[in-house]
Amino acid sequence: KAGVTQTPRYLIKTRGQQVTLSCSPISGHRSVSWYQQTPGQGLQFLFEYFSETQRNKGNFPGRFSGRQFSNSRSEMNVSTLELGDSALYLCASGRGDVGEAFFGQGTRLTVV
Amino acid sequence: AQRVTQPEKLLSVFKGAPVELKCNYSYSGSPELFWYVQYSRQRLQLLLRHISRESIKGFTADLNKGETSFHLKKPFAQEEDSAMYYCALSVNSGGSNYKLTFGKGTLLTVNP
């Protein structure tokens, strides 16, 4: 079956702009999580959605937000981009009742 | 707050040699522990989880609650084991155990 799909794969944005990233989970998975990966901080949890509800949130500023649709697809939005937001953003999906997460290939965001 | 420490950023061994990737965690409760692996140009994927107690690709990991460790071991390393390995911990929060805390990772190189 198809894996987790993230679009776009690459993005270049200017400071102050906003960006929306998309994630399509594996069919039947109702949980979608987002992570930020940087060389300095490694993989950091952003938030998790299950059945359109945010269940968990990491320690990121309010500029980072997300949502989940009824078909389990999810989007994350970053407003007022800063240079430090340049990172690989990973999405992961799961069945909802176990800790195993299936990851997408990520969206590489560069803020200039 | 929970923390995962992987003390070695780089580990290099020869083919056929034993390999041990170290992982220590800090959490006062009962976490779930995982090892994730990322091969070159592939997505992050689950290697094994402590509750399943199974051996995947010859790798095993035992949870030692006394030492708060979850080291990954393989008796005879193969060249195809060369990859980035991440130790991760999840705790049930908000009804979800998808909030993964990752270590910074260990890059394993198996030399011929």
Coordinates of C-alpha atoms in Angstrom, one line a residue:
Chain A
K1 CA 0.0 0.0 0.0
A2 CA 1.1 3.6 -0.6
G3 CA 3.2 5.2 2.1
V4 CA 3.0 8.5 3.8
T5 CA 3.1 11.2 1.1
Q6 CA 4.3 14.8 1.8
T7 CA 4.0 17.7 -0.6
P8 CA 5.9 19.6 -1.7
R9 CA 9.3 18.0 -1.3
Y10 CA 11.2 21.3 -1.5
L11 CA 10.2 24.9 -0.7
I12 CA 12.1 28.1 -0.7
K13 CA 10.4 31.0 1.1
T14 CA 11.4 34.5 2.2
R15 CA 11.4 35.7 5.8
G16 CA 8.1 37.0 6.9
Q17 CA 6.1 34.8 4.5
Q18 CA 3.9 31.9 5.5
V19 CA 3.9 28.4 4.3
T20 CA 1.6 25.4 4.2
L21 CA 2.8 21.8 4.1
S22 CA 0.7 18.8 3.3
C23 CA 0.7 15.2 4.4
S24 CA -1.4 12.3 3.2
P25 CA -1.3 9.4 5.7
I26 CA -1.3 5.7 4.9
S27 CA -4.9 4.6 4.1
G28 CA -6.7 3.7 7.3
H29 CA -4.3 5.6 9.6
R30 CA -6.1 8.2 11.7
S31 CA -3.1 9.7 13.6
V32 CA -0.8 12.2 11.9
S33 CA 2.2 13.7 13.7
W34 CA 4.6 16.4 12.6
Y35 CA 8.3 16.7 13.4
Q36 CA 11.0 19.3 12.6
Q37 CA 14.5 18.0 11.9
T38 CA 17.5 20.3 12.0
P39 CA 21.2 19.5 12.3
G40 CA 21.4 21.3 15.7
Q41 CA 18.3 20.1 17.4
G42 CA 17.6 16.8 15.7
L43 CA 14.1 15.5 15.5
Q44 CA 11.6 17.5 17.5
F45 CA 7.9 16.8 17.9
L46 CA 5.6 19.6 16.7
F47 CA 2.0 18.2 17.1
E48 CA -0.2 15.2 16.6
Y49 CA -3.7 15.0 15.3
F50 CA -6.3 12.2 15.6
S51 CA -9.7 12.3 14.0
E52 CA -9.4 16.0 13.4
T53 CA -8.4 16.8 17.0
Q54 CA -5.0 17.9 18.2
R55 CA -4.0 15.5 20.9
N56 CA -0.5 16.6 21.6
K57 CA 1.6 19.7 21.0
G58 CA 5.4 20.2 21.3
N59 CA 7.2 23.3 22.5
F60 CA 7.0 25.4 19.4
P61 CA 5.7 29.0 19.1
G62 CA 2.2 29.7 18.0
R63 CA 3.4 30.5 14.5
F64 CA 3.4 26.8 14.0
S65 CA -0.1 25.4 13.6
G66 CA -1.8 22.4 12.0
R67 CA -5.1 20.8 11.2
Q68 CA -6.5 17.5 10.1
F69 CA -9.3 16.9 7.7
S70 CA -12.0 14.3 7.8
N71 CA -10.1 12.1 5.4
S72 CA -7.1 12.2 7.8
R73 CA -5.0 14.3 5.5
S74 CA -3.1 16.9 7.5
E75 CA -1.6 20.3 6.9
M76 CA 0.8 22.3 8.9
N77 CA 1.2 26.1 8.6
V78 CA 4.1 28.3 9.6
S79 CA 3.4 32.0 9.7
T80 CA 5.9 34.9 9.7
L81 CA 8.8 32.7 8.7
E82 CA 12.2 33.1 10.3
L83 CA 15.6 31.9 9.1
G84 CA 15.6 29.4 11.9
D85 CA 12.6 27.7 10.5
S86 CA 14.7 26.2 7.8
A87 CA 14.5 22.5 8.3
L88 CA 13.2 19.2 7.1
Y89 CA 9.6 18.7 8.2
L90 CA 8.5 15.1 8.6
C91 CA 5.0 13.8 8.8
A92 CA 4.2 10.4 10.4
S93 CA 1.0 8.4 10.4
G94 CA -0.2 5.7 12.7
R95 CA -3.2 3.5 13.4
G96 CA -4.0 5.5 16.5
D97 CA -3.5 3.0 19.3
V98 CA 0.1 2.1 19.1
G99 CA 3.3 4.0 19.2
E100 CA 4.7 2.9 15.9
A101 CA 4.9 5.7 13.4
F102 CA 5.3 5.5 9.6
F103 CA 7.2 8.5 8.2
G104 CA 7.0 10.4 5.0
Q105 CA 10.1 11.5 3.1
G106 CA 9.7 15.1 4.4
T107 CA 9.5 18.6 3.0
R108 CA 12.7 20.5 2.9
L109 CA 11.9 24.2 3.8
T110 CA 14.5 26.8 3.2
V111 CA 13.9 30.3 4.5
V112 CA 16.0 33.1 2.9
Chain B
A1 CA 10.4 16.0 30.7
Q2 CA 11.7 12.9 29.0
R3 CA 15.1 12.9 27.3
V4 CA 16.9 10.4 25.1
T5 CA 20.7 10.4 24.9
Q6 CA 22.8 8.6 22.2
P7 CA 26.3 9.3 23.3
E8 CA 28.0 8.3 20.0
K9 CA 27.4 10.5 16.9
L10 CA 29.6 8.2 14.8
L11 CA 30.4 4.5 15.1
S12 CA 32.6 2.6 12.7
V13 CA 33.1 -1.2 12.7
F14 CA 34.3 -3.8 10.3
K15 CA 32.0 -6.3 8.7
G16 CA 31.5 -9.3 10.9
A17 CA 32.3 -7.5 14.1
P18 CA 29.8 -7.0 16.9
V19 CA 28.1 -3.7 17.1
E20 CA 26.4 -1.9 20.0
L21 CA 24.6 1.4 19.7
K22 CA 24.0 3.0 23.0
C23 CA 20.8 4.7 24.1
N24 CA 19.9 6.0 27.6
Y25 CA 16.7 7.7 28.5
S26 CA 15.3 9.7 31.4
Y27 CA 11.7 9.3 32.3
S28 CA 10.2 8.5 35.7
G29 CA 7.3 6.4 34.4
S30 CA 7.1 3.4 32.0
P31 CA 8.0 4.5 28.5
E32 CA 7.8 2.7 25.3
L33 CA 11.2 2.5 23.5
F34 CA 11.9 2.2 19.9
W35 CA 14.8 2.1 17.4
Y36 CA 14.3 3.8 14.1
V37 CA 16.7 3.5 11.2
Q38 CA 17.3 5.7 8.1
Y39 CA 19.2 4.2 5.3
S40 CA 20.8 6.4 2.7
R41 CA 18.1 8.3 0.6
Q42 CA 15.3 6.4 2.3
R43 CA 12.7 7.5 4.8
L44 CA 12.9 7.0 8.6
Q45 CA 11.5 3.6 9.5
L46 CA 10.9 1.5 12.6
L47 CA 13.5 -1.1 13.3
L48 CA 12.2 -2.5 16.5
R49 CA 10.2 -1.7 19.7
H50 CA 10.9 -3.1 23.1
I51 CA 7.5 -4.5 23.8
S52 CA 7.6 -6.8 20.8
R53 CA 10.9 -8.3 21.9
E54 CA 11.7 -9.6 18.5
S55 CA 14.9 -9.6 16.5
I56 CA 14.8 -7.6 13.2
K57 CA 17.6 -8.0 10.7
G58 CA 19.6 -9.6 13.4
F59 CA 19.3 -6.6 15.8
T60 CA 18.1 -6.9 19.3
A61 CA 17.5 -4.4 22.1
D62 CA 16.8 -5.0 25.7
L63 CA 15.2 -2.5 28.0
N64 CA 17.1 -2.1 31.2
K65 CA 14.9 -0.1 33.5
G66 CA 17.6 -0.1 36.3
E67 CA 20.1 1.6 34.0
T68 CA 17.5 3.3 31.9
S69 CA 19.1 2.0 28.8
F70 CA 17.9 0.5 25.5
H71 CA 21.1 -0.4 23.7
L72 CA 20.9 -1.9 20.2
K73 CA 23.1 -4.9 19.4
K74 CA 24.0 -7.1 16.6
P75 CA 26.6 -9.9 16.8
F76 CA 27.9 -9.7 13.3
A77 CA 27.6 -6.4 11.4
Q78 CA 26.9 -6.3 7.7
E79 CA 27.7 -3.6 5.2
E80 CA 24.0 -3.1 4.5
D81 CA 23.6 -2.1 8.2
S82 CA 25.3 1.2 7.5
A83 CA 22.7 3.8 8.3
M84 CA 21.6 6.5 10.8
Y85 CA 20.0 5.0 13.9
Y86 CA 17.7 6.8 16.2
C87 CA 16.5 5.8 19.6
A88 CA 13.1 7.1 20.5
L89 CA 10.8 7.1 23.5
S90 CA 7.1 7.6 23.7
V91 CA 4.8 8.2 26.7
N92 CA 1.1 8.2 26.8
S93 CA 0.0 11.8 26.8
G94 CA -3.5 13.2 26.1
G95 CA -4.6 9.7 25.2
S96 CA -1.9 9.3 22.6
N97 CA 1.5 7.6 22.6
Y98 CA 2.6 9.1 19.3
K99 CA 4.6 11.9 20.9
L100 CA 8.1 10.5 20.2
T101 CA 11.2 12.0 21.8
F102 CA 14.2 11.2 19.7
G103 CA 17.9 11.0 20.4
K104 CA 20.3 12.9 18.2
G105 CA 21.2 9.7 16.3
T106 CA 24.2 7.5 15.7
L107 CA 25.7 7.1 12.2
L108 CA 26.9 3.6 11.8
T109 CA 29.4 2.7 9.2
V110 CA 30.3 -0.9 8.5
N111 CA 33.5 -1.2 6.6
P112 CA 34.3 -4.1 4.3

